[in-house]
CSV table of C-alpha atoms in Angstrom, one decimal:
chain,number,residue,atom,x,y,z
A,1125,UNK,CA,39.9,16.4,24.0
A,1126,UNK,CA,38.3,18.6,26.7
A,1127,UNK,CA,40.4,19.1,29.9
A,1128,UNK,CA,37.7,18.5,32.3
A,1129,UNK,CA,36.7,14.9,32.4
A,1130,UNK,CA,35.3,14.5,35.9
A,1131,UNK,CA,31.8,13.0,36.5
A,1132,UNK,CA,30.8,16.3,38.1
A,1133,UNK,CA,31.3,17.9,34.8
A,1134,UNK,CA,29.1,15.3,33.1
A,1135,UNK,CA,29.3,12.0,31.8
A,1136,UNK,CA,30.1,13.2,28.2
A,1137,UNK,CA,32.8,15.7,29.4
A,1138,UNK,CA,35.6,13.8,27.5
A,1139,UNK,CA,33.8,14.6,24.3
A,1140,UNK,CA,34.4,17.8,22.1
A,1141,UNK,CA,31.6,18.7,19.8
A,1142,UNK,CA,31.9,21.3,16.9
A,1143,UNK,CA,28.3,22.4,16.2
A,1144,UNK,CA,28.0,24.0,12.7
A,1145,UNK,CA,24.3,24.0,12.1
A,1146,UNK,CA,21.6,26.6,12.8
A,1147,UNK,CA,18.0,27.2,14.0
A,1148,UNK,CA,16.8,23.8,15.5
A,1149,UNK,CA,17.5,20.4,13.9
A,1150,UNK,CA,21.2,20.4,14.4
A,1151,UNK,CA,21.6,22.6,17.5
A,1152,UNK,CA,18.9,20.6,19.5
A,1153,UNK,CA,21.4,17.6,19.1
A,1154,UNK,CA,24.2,19.8,20.4
A,1155,UNK,CA,22.1,20.9,23.3
A,1156,UNK,CA,21.3,17.4,24.4
A,1157,UNK,CA,25.0,16.4,24.1
A,1158,UNK,CA,25.9,19.6,26.1
A,1159,UNK,CA,23.3,18.8,28.7
A,1160,UNK,CA,25.3,15.8,29.5
A,1161,UNK,CA,28.6,17.6,29.9
A,1162,UNK,CA,30.0,17.5,26.2
A,1163,UNK,CA,32.1,20.5,25.4
A,1164,UNK,CA,30.1,21.9,22.5
A,1165,UNK,CA,31.8,24.7,20.5
A,1166,UNK,CA,29.1,26.4,18.2
A,1167,UNK,CA,30.4,28.1,15.0
A,1168,UNK,CA,28.3,31.2,14.0
A,1169,UNK,CA,28.4,33.6,11.3
A,1170,UNK,CA,30.2,37.0,12.4
A,1171,UNK,CA,27.9,39.8,12.9
A,1172,UNK,CA,24.6,37.9,12.8
A,1173,UNK,CA,25.1,34.6,14.5
A,1174,UNK,CA,22.3,31.9,14.6
A,1175,UNK,CA,19.1,33.2,13.5
A,1176,UNK,CA,17.7,31.5,16.7
A,1177,UNK,CA,19.0,34.4,18.4
A,1178,UNK,CA,16.2,36.5,17.0
A,1179,UNK,CA,13.5,33.6,16.7
A,1180,UNK,CA,10.7,32.9,19.0
A,1181,UNK,CA,7.2,34.1,19.6
A,1182,UNK,CA,8.0,36.4,22.6
A,1183,UNK,CA,11.1,38.4,23.4
A,1184,UNK,CA,12.3,40.2,26.5
A,1185,UNK,CA,14.7,43.3,26.2
A,1186,UNK,CA,14.8,42.6,22.6
A,1187,UNK,CA,16.3,39.2,23.3
A,1188,UNK,CA,15.1,35.7,22.1
A,1189,UNK,CA,13.7,33.6,25.1
A,1190,UNK,CA,14.5,30.3,22.8
A,1191,UNK,CA,18.1,31.0,22.4
A,1192,UNK,CA,19.2,30.8,26.0
A,1193,UNK,CA,17.5,27.2,26.0
A,1194,UNK,CA,18.7,25.7,22.8
A,1195,UNK,CA,22.2,27.3,23.2
A,1196,UNK,CA,22.7,26.3,26.7
A,1197,UNK,CA,26.0,24.7,27.9
A,1198,UNK,CA,27.6,25.7,24.6
A,1199,UNK,CA,30.5,27.9,23.5
A,1200,UNK,CA,30.1,30.5,20.8
A,1201,UNK,CA,32.7,31.3,18.3
A,1202,UNK,CA,32.4,33.3,15.0
A,1203,UNK,CA,33.6,31.7,12.0
A,1204,UNK,CA,32.7,32.9,8.2
A,1205,UNK,CA,32.5,29.5,6.6
A,1206,UNK,CA,32.0,31.1,3.3
A,1207,UNK,CA,35.7,32.4,3.5
A,1208,UNK,CA,38.5,30.0,2.6
A,1209,UNK,CA,40.2,31.2,5.9
A,1210,UNK,CA,37.1,30.5,8.0
A,1211,UNK,CA,37.0,27.0,6.3
A,1212,UNK,CA,40.5,26.4,7.5
A,1213,UNK,CA,39.8,27.4,10.9
A,1214,UNK,CA,36.9,25.0,11.0
A,1215,UNK,CA,39.0,22.2,9.6
A,1216,UNK,CA,41.6,23.1,12.5
A,1217,UNK,CA,38.7,22.9,15.1
A,1218,UNK,CA,37.4,19.7,13.7
A,1219,UNK,CA,40.7,18.0,13.7
A,1220,UNK,CA,40.7,18.4,17.5
A,1221,UNK,CA,37.1,17.3,17.9
A,1222,UNK,CA,35.3,14.0,18.5
A,1223,UNK,CA,32.0,14.9,16.9
A,1224,UNK,CA,30.9,17.5,14.2
A,1225,UNK,CA,27.3,18.4,13.8
A,1226,UNK,CA,25.8,20.2,10.8
A,1227,UNK,CA,22.2,20.7,9.4
A,1228,UNK,CA,23.0,22.5,6.0
A,1229,UNK,CA,21.3,21.4,2.8
A,1230,UNK,CA,23.3,18.4,1.6
A,1231,UNK,CA,26.3,19.3,-0.7
A,1232,UNK,CA,27.0,22.6,1.3
A,1233,UNK,CA,29.6,21.2,3.4
A,1234,UNK,CA,31.2,19.6,0.3
A,1235,UNK,CA,31.3,23.0,-1.4
A,1236,UNK,CA,33.2,24.4,1.5
A,1237,UNK,CA,35.7,21.8,1.6
A,1238,UNK,CA,34.2,20.3,4.8
A,1239,UNK,CA,32.8,17.0,3.5
A,1240,UNK,CA,33.2,13.7,5.4
A,1241,UNK,CA,35.8,12.5,3.0
A,1242,UNK,CA,38.0,15.4,3.7
A,1243,UNK,CA,37.3,15.6,7.5
A,1244,UNK,CA,37.9,11.8,8.1
A,1245,UNK,CA,41.5,12.3,6.6
A,1246,UNK,CA,42.1,14.9,9.1
A,1247,UNK,CA,40.5,13.0,12.0
A,1248,UNK,CA,39.9,9.3,11.3
A,1249,UNK,CA,37.9,8.9,14.7
A,1250,UNK,CA,35.7,11.7,13.7
A,1251,UNK,CA,31.9,11.1,14.1
A,1252,UNK,CA,30.0,13.4,11.6
A,1253,UNK,CA,26.4,14.0,12.4
A,1254,UNK,CA,24.3,15.3,9.4
A,1255,UNK,CA,20.6,16.3,10.0
A,1256,UNK,CA,18.6,17.4,6.9
A,1257,UNK,CA,15.1,17.3,5.6
A,1258,UNK,CA,15.5,14.1,3.4
A,1259,UNK,CA,18.9,12.7,4.2
A,1260,UNK,CA,22.1,12.5,2.5
A,1261,UNK,CA,21.1,10.2,-0.4
A,1262,UNK,CA,18.1,9.7,-2.7
A,1263,UNK,CA,16.5,12.1,-5.3
A,1264,UNK,CA,15.2,14.5,-2.8
A,1265,UNK,CA,18.2,14.9,-1.0
A,1266,UNK,CA,19.2,18.4,-2.5
A,1267,UNK,CA,16.0,19.9,-1.7
A,1268,UNK,CA,15.4,22.6,0.9
A,1269,UNK,CA,13.7,20.7,3.8
A,1270,UNK,CA,12.2,22.5,6.8
A,1271,UNK,CA,10.7,20.6,9.7
A,1272,UNK,CA,7.1,21.1,8.7
A,1273,UNK,CA,7.9,19.6,5.2
A,1274,UNK,CA,9.2,16.5,7.1
A,1275,UNK,CA,6.2,16.3,9.2
A,1276,UNK,CA,4.0,16.3,6.2
A,1277,UNK,CA,6.0,13.7,4.4
A,1278,UNK,CA,6.5,11.5,7.5
A,1279,UNK,CA,2.7,11.1,8.0
A,1280,UNK,CA,2.0,12.9,11.2
A,1281,UNK,CA,0.5,16.1,9.4
A,1282,UNK,CA,-2.1,14.1,7.8
A,1283,UNK,CA,-3.2,12.4,10.8
A,1284,UNK,CA,-3.2,15.4,13.1
A,1285,UNK,CA,-6.5,17.6,13.6
A,1286,UNK,CA,-10.2,17.2,13.3
A,1287,UNK,CA,-11.7,14.9,10.5
A,1288,UNK,CA,-13.7,17.8,9.1
A,1289,UNK,CA,-10.8,20.2,8.8
A,1290,UNK,CA,-7.4,20.5,6.9
A,1291,UNK,CA,-4.5,18.8,8.5
A,1292,UNK,CA,-3.2,20.6,11.5
A,1293,UNK,CA,0.3,21.0,13.0
A,1294,UNK,CA,1.3,20.8,16.7
A,1295,UNK,CA,2.4,24.1,18.2
A,1296,UNK,CA,6.1,23.0,18.4
A,1297,UNK,CA,8.9,22.3,15.9
A,1298,UNK,CA,8.2,18.6,16.3
A,1299,UNK,CA,10.0,17.4,13.0
A,1300,UNK,CA,13.2,19.2,13.8
A,1301,UNK,CA,13.3,18.1,17.4
A,1302,UNK,CA,12.6,14.5,16.5
A,1303,UNK,CA,15.4,14.4,13.9
A,1304,UNK,CA,17.6,15.8,16.6
A,1305,UNK,CA,16.8,13.2,19.2
A,1306,UNK,CA,17.5,10.5,16.6
A,1307,UNK,CA,20.7,12.1,15.6
A,1308,UNK,CA,21.7,12.1,19.3
A,1309,UNK,CA,20.8,8.5,19.6
A,1310,UNK,CA,23.0,7.8,16.4
A,1311,UNK,CA,25.8,9.8,17.9
A,1312,UNK,CA,25.9,7.9,21.1
A,1313,UNK,CA,25.9,4.6,19.2
A,1314,UNK,CA,28.7,5.8,17.0
A,1315,UNK,CA,30.8,6.9,20.0
A,1316,UNK,CA,30.3,3.4,21.4
A,1317,UNK,CA,31.4,1.8,18.2
A,1318,UNK,CA,34.5,4.0,18.1
A,1319,UNK,CA,35.3,3.1,21.7
A,1320,UNK,CA,35.4,-0.5,20.6
A,1321,UNK,CA,37.1,-0.1,17.2
A,1322,UNK,CA,38.6,3.4,17.0
A,1323,UNK,CA,36.7,4.2,13.8
A,1324,UNK,CA,34.4,7.1,13.3
A,1325,UNK,CA,31.4,7.2,11.0
A,1326,UNK,CA,28.7,9.3,9.5
A,1327,UNK,CA,25.4,9.6,11.3
A,1328,UNK,CA,22.6,10.7,8.7
A,1329,UNK,CA,19.4,11.8,10.3
A,1330,UNK,CA,16.5,12.7,8.1
A,1331,UNK,CA,13.5,14.7,9.4
A,1332,UNK,CA,10.9,12.7,7.5
A,1333,UNK,CA,12.4,9.5,8.6
A,1334,UNK,CA,12.4,10.6,12.3
A,1335,UNK,CA,8.7,11.5,12.0
A,1336,UNK,CA,8.0,8.2,10.1
A,1337,UNK,CA,9.6,6.3,13.0
A,1338,UNK,CA,6.9,7.6,15.3
A,1339,UNK,CA,3.9,6.5,13.2
A,1340,UNK,CA,3.4,3.2,14.8
A,1341,UNK,CA,1.7,0.5,12.6
A,1342,UNK,CA,0.4,3.0,10.0
A,1343,UNK,CA,2.4,1.2,7.1
A,1344,UNK,CA,1.6,-2.4,7.6
A,1345,UNK,CA,-2.1,-1.3,8.4
A,1346,UNK,CA,-2.3,-0.1,5.0
A,1347,UNK,CA,-0.4,-2.6,3.2
A,1348,UNK,CA,-2.1,-5.7,4.6
A,1349,UNK,CA,-5.6,-4.4,5.5
A,1350,UNK,CA,-6.0,-1.4,3.2
A,1351,UNK,CA,-6.9,0.9,6.3
A,1352,UNK,CA,-5.6,4.5,5.9
A,1353,UNK,CA,-5.4,6.2,9.1
A,1354,UNK,CA,-7.4,9.5,9.2
A,1355,UNK,CA,-7.6,12.6,11.5
A,1356,UNK,CA,-9.5,11.8,14.4
A,1357,UNK,CA,-9.4,14.8,16.7
A,1358,UNK,CA,-8.9,14.3,20.4
A,1359,UNK,CA,-9.2,10.5,20.2
A,1360,UNK,CA,-7.4,7.5,18.9
A,1361,UNK,CA,-9.7,5.1,17.1
A,1362,UNK,CA,-10.8,2.0,18.9
A,1363,UNK,CA,-9.2,3.1,22.1
A,1364,UNK,CA,-11.9,3.9,24.6
A,1365,UNK,CA,-12.4,5.5,26.9
A,1366,UNK,CA,-9.6,7.8,26.5
A,1367,UNK,CA,-10.8,11.4,26.1
A,1368,UNK,CA,-11.2,14.7,27.8
A,1369,UNK,CA,-14.4,15.1,29.8
A,1370,UNK,CA,-16.3,18.1,31.4
A,1371,UNK,CA,-16.4,18.7,35.1
A,1372,UNK,CA,-18.9,20.8,37.1
A,1373,UNK,CA,-17.0,23.9,36.7
A,1374,UNK,CA,-16.5,23.4,33.1
A,1375,UNK,CA,-13.0,22.7,33.2
A,1376,UNK,CA,-11.9,19.6,31.2
A,1377,UNK,CA,-10.2,16.5,32.6
A,1378,UNK,CA,-8.6,13.9,30.6
A,1379,UNK,CA,-9.3,10.3,31.7
A,1380,UNK,CA,-7.5,7.3,30.0
A,1381,UNK,CA,-9.3,4.0,31.2
A,1382,UNK,CA,-9.1,1.8,28.1
A,1383,UNK,CA,-7.6,-1.3,29.9
A,1384,UNK,CA,-10.1,-3.7,31.0
A,1385,UNK,CA,-9.1,-3.5,34.8
A,1386,UNK,CA,-8.9,0.3,34.9
A,1387,UNK,CA,-12.3,0.5,33.1
A,1388,UNK,CA,-13.6,-1.7,35.8
A,1389,UNK,CA,-12.4,0.6,38.5
A,1390,UNK,CA,-13.8,3.6,36.6
A,1391,UNK,CA,-17.3,2.1,36.3
A,1392,UNK,CA,-17.2,1.5,40.2
A,1393,UNK,CA,-16.5,5.1,40.8
A,1394,UNK,CA,-19.4,6.1,38.4
A,1395,UNK,CA,-21.7,3.9,40.3
A,1396,UNK,CA,-22.2,1.9,37.2
A,1397,UNK,CA,-20.3,-1.4,37.8
A,1398,UNK,CA,-22.4,-3.3,35.6
A,1399,UNK,CA,-20.8,-1.4,32.6
A,1400,UNK,CA,-17.8,-3.4,33.1
A,1401,UNK,CA,-19.4,-6.7,32.4
A,1402,UNK,CA,-21.9,-5.5,29.9
A,1403,UNK,CA,-21.1,-7.3,26.5
A,1404,UNK,CA,-21.1,-3.7,24.7
A,1405,UNK,CA,-18.2,-2.6,26.9
A,1406,UNK,CA,-16.6,-5.6,28.4
A,1407,UNK,CA,-13.4,-5.6,26.4
A,1408,UNK,CA,-11.3,-3.4,24.5
A,1409,UNK,CA,-12.7,-4.2,21.0
A,1410,UNK,CA,-16.3,-3.7,22.2
A,1411,UNK,CA,-15.5,-0.4,23.9
A,1412,UNK,CA,-13.6,0.8,20.8
A,1413,UNK,CA,-16.7,0.1,18.6
A,1414,UNK,CA,-18.7,2.2,20.9
A,1415,UNK,CA,-16.5,5.1,21.8
A,1416,UNK,CA,-19.2,7.9,21.3
A,1417,UNK,CA,-21.9,6.4,23.4
A,1418,UNK,CA,-19.3,5.5,26.1
A,1419,UNK,CA,-17.9,9.0,26.2
A,1420,UNK,CA,-21.4,10.2,26.6
A,1421,UNK,CA,-22.0,8.1,29.6
A,1422,UNK,CA,-18.7,9.2,31.2
A,1423,UNK,CA,-19.2,12.9,30.5
A,1424,UNK,CA,-22.8,12.8,32.1
A,1425,UNK,CA,-21.1,11.6,35.2
A,1426,UNK,CA,-18.0,13.7,35.3
A,1427,UNK,CA,-20.0,16.9,34.5
A,1428,UNK,CA,-21.7,16.7,38.0
A,1429,UNK,CA,-18.3,16.5,39.9
A,1430,UNK,CA,-16.0,19.4,40.7
A,1431,UNK,CA,-12.6,19.0,39.0
A,1432,UNK,CA,-10.4,18.6,42.1
A,1433,UNK,CA,-13.0,16.1,43.8
A,1434,UNK,CA,-13.0,14.1,40.5
A,1435,UNK,CA,-9.3,14.1,40.2
A,1436,UNK,CA,-8.8,12.9,43.8
A,1437,UNK,CA,-11.3,10.0,43.3
A,1438,UNK,CA,-9.7,8.9,40.0
A,1439,UNK,CA,-6.3,8.9,41.5
A,1440,UNK,CA,-7.3,7.1,44.6
A,1441,UNK,CA,-8.9,4.4,42.3
A,1442,UNK,CA,-6.0,4.1,40.2
A,1443,UNK,CA,-7.6,5.5,37.1
A,1444,UNK,CA,-5.0,7.5,35.1
A,1445,UNK,CA,-6.3,11.2,34.9
A,1446,UNK,CA,-5.2,14.8,34.8
A,1447,UNK,CA,-5.6,18.2,33.7
A,1448,UNK,CA,-4.2,19.6,30.5
A,1449,UNK,CA,-1.4,21.9,31.6
A,1450,UNK,CA,-0.4,25.3,30.4
A,1451,UNK,CA,3.0,26.9,31.4
A,1452,UNK,CA,1.2,28.5,34.3
A,1453,UNK,CA,0.1,25.0,35.5
A,1454,UNK,CA,3.6,23.7,35.3
A,1455,UNK,CA,5.1,26.5,37.4
A,1456,UNK,CA,2.4,25.8,40.2
A,1457,UNK,CA,2.6,22.1,40.3
A,1458,UNK,CA,4.3,20.3,43.3
A,1459,UNK,CA,5.4,17.3,41.0
A,1460,UNK,CA,7.4,19.6,38.7
A,1461,UNK,CA,8.9,21.1,41.8
A,1462,UNK,CA,9.8,17.9,43.5
A,1463,UNK,CA,11.5,16.5,40.5
A,1464,UNK,CA,13.1,19.8,39.5
A,1465,UNK,CA,11.6,19.5,36.1
A,1466,UNK,CA,11.9,23.3,35.9
A,1467,UNK,CA,15.1,25.0,36.8
A,1468,UNK,CA,16.2,28.8,37.0
A,1469,UNK,CA,19.5,29.9,35.4
A,1470,UNK,CA,20.9,33.4,36.1
A,1471,UNK,CA,21.2,35.2,32.9
A,1472,UNK,CA,23.4,38.3,32.7
A,1473,UNK,CA,20.5,40.5,31.1
A,1474,UNK,CA,17.3,38.6,31.8
A,1475,UNK,CA,18.1,37.7,35.4
A,1476,UNK,CA,16.2,34.7,36.8
A,1477,UNK,CA,15.5,32.5,33.7
A,1478,UNK,CA,13.3,29.4,34.0
A,1479,UNK,CA,13.7,26.5,31.5
A,1480,UNK,CA,13.0,22.7,31.4
A,1481,UNK,CA,15.6,20.6,33.0
A,1482,UNK,CA,17.9,17.9,31.5
A,1483,UNK,CA,16.0,14.7,30.4
A,1484,UNK,CA,16.3,11.8,31.3
A,1485,UNK,CA,17.4,11.6,34.9
A,1486,UNK,CA,20.4,9.5,35.5
A,1487,UNK,CA,21.3,8.2,39.1
A,1488,UNK,CA,25.1,8.1,38.8
A,1489,UNK,CA,26.0,10.5,36.0
A,1490,UNK,CA,23.1,13.1,35.7
A,1491,UNK,CA,23.2,16.0,33.2
A,1492,UNK,CA,23.1,19.6,34.2
A,1493,UNK,CA,22.5,23.1,32.8
A,1494,UNK,CA,25.8,25.0,33.5
A,1495,UNK,CA,24.9,28.4,31.8
A,1496,UNK,CA,22.4,29.8,29.3
A,1497,UNK,CA,23.1,30.4,25.7
A,1498,UNK,CA,26.2,32.6,25.2
A,1499,UNK,CA,26.8,36.0,23.6
A,1500,UNK,CA,27.9,35.9,20.0
A,1501,UNK,CA,31.5,35.2,19.7
A,1502,UNK,CA,32.2,35.1,23.5
A,1503,UNK,CA,34.6,32.3,23.4
A,1504,UNK,CA,36.7,33.3,20.5
A,1505,UNK,CA,39.8,34.2,22.5
A,1506,UNK,CA,39.3,30.9,24.7
A,1507,UNK,CA,38.8,28.5,21.7
A,1508,UNK,CA,40.9,30.0,19.1
A,1509,UNK,CA,43.6,31.2,21.4
A,1510,UNK,CA,43.9,28.1,23.7
A,1511,UNK,CA,42.8,25.3,21.5
A,1512,UNK,CA,44.4,26.6,18.3
A,1513,UNK,CA,47.2,28.6,19.6
A,1514,UNK,CA,46.3,31.8,17.6
A,1515,UNK,CA,47.7,34.8,18.9
A,1516,UNK,CA,45.8,38.1,19.9
A,1517,UNK,CA,47.2,39.9,16.7
A,1518,UNK,CA,46.3,37.0,14.3
A,1519,UNK,CA,42.7,37.1,15.9
A,1520,UNK,CA,42.4,40.8,15.5
A,1521,UNK,CA,43.4,40.5,11.8
A,1522,UNK,CA,40.8,37.8,11.4
A,1523,UNK,CA,38.1,39.8,13.1
A,1524,UNK,CA,39.0,43.0,11.1
A,1525,UNK,CA,38.6,41.0,7.8
A,1526,UNK,CA,35.2,39.4,8.8
A,1527,UNK,CA,36.4,35.9,9.1
A,1528,UNK,CA,35.8,35.7,12.7
């Protein structure tokens, strides 16, 4: 497996990952493993590579600003998986790997001769991570399944937005990312199992199920009480006070004081301590039943106080509160700086490139960003030459014929 296994290289540096997916659901799993030191060898189509190289809302110098993040710490090799010679190369790489990640439509890997039944014959300890819209089994498995469809099927789209409007979506690829996070958890569980037994296994992460897993008590609420959660805008039903409130400058501040003791501290700040013992607001259930009128009372107070003064008072009193951050706020915030939540990587074309740091933080074996996303095929000679022993002439012939 990878030659560097020191703690400095990352706690997962003894794991080799072959990443065969594209866009986000599979590659984000690869990013998370790479963040903690795994050697991630990403297979990309010759000539074009992962579409994520072009995706993203904004570009700089014609380059995606998303690619350097999702492909960080990875090695890029080109491999035409639709060509039998490319499939042989993939099998040879996977034979030397601990983990293979893919997020193609179910059945695609089997058509390429890369199904789990074939790969585990080559490598009995292999952990195969499969991320898809609907999972590898069931009547919907063969369907194309993007993250947005999984979000809709898993329940979060219906419950997101204002009640008088059509269901909304978050401004990020939430379904894909959640499926990748659960795929990563499954991978690490499978690695632990292999350490104990020597056996590999299949990790099957479906986007709709990853979203469903975040839906709290939505299912038993409906099954037992008949209650269907609906869109509620900026609040959670029966959780009060917890909302955004205006300040004297017009800026909005989020205050979450829905616990009894915290609400009492808030009422002291407001100069209305009697509210904490008023039967209309004295406990969680009562406050939840009167969310609107309670929000009006709080807004009447917050709108008379400057935002920084308001925040200082709330923090001092132990009432959770904060601004709603934009990227500009994150760059300027001292807490982000103190915890190194944002790091800067030197990119060969883009120069100083900021991105979010590795999460979570570990005290003894932290992760690290070693480099931004690589150029297409940057590691062909290293991986195919050193790992598989291909000579320069053979590599040149494969490149000329479009295999790599």
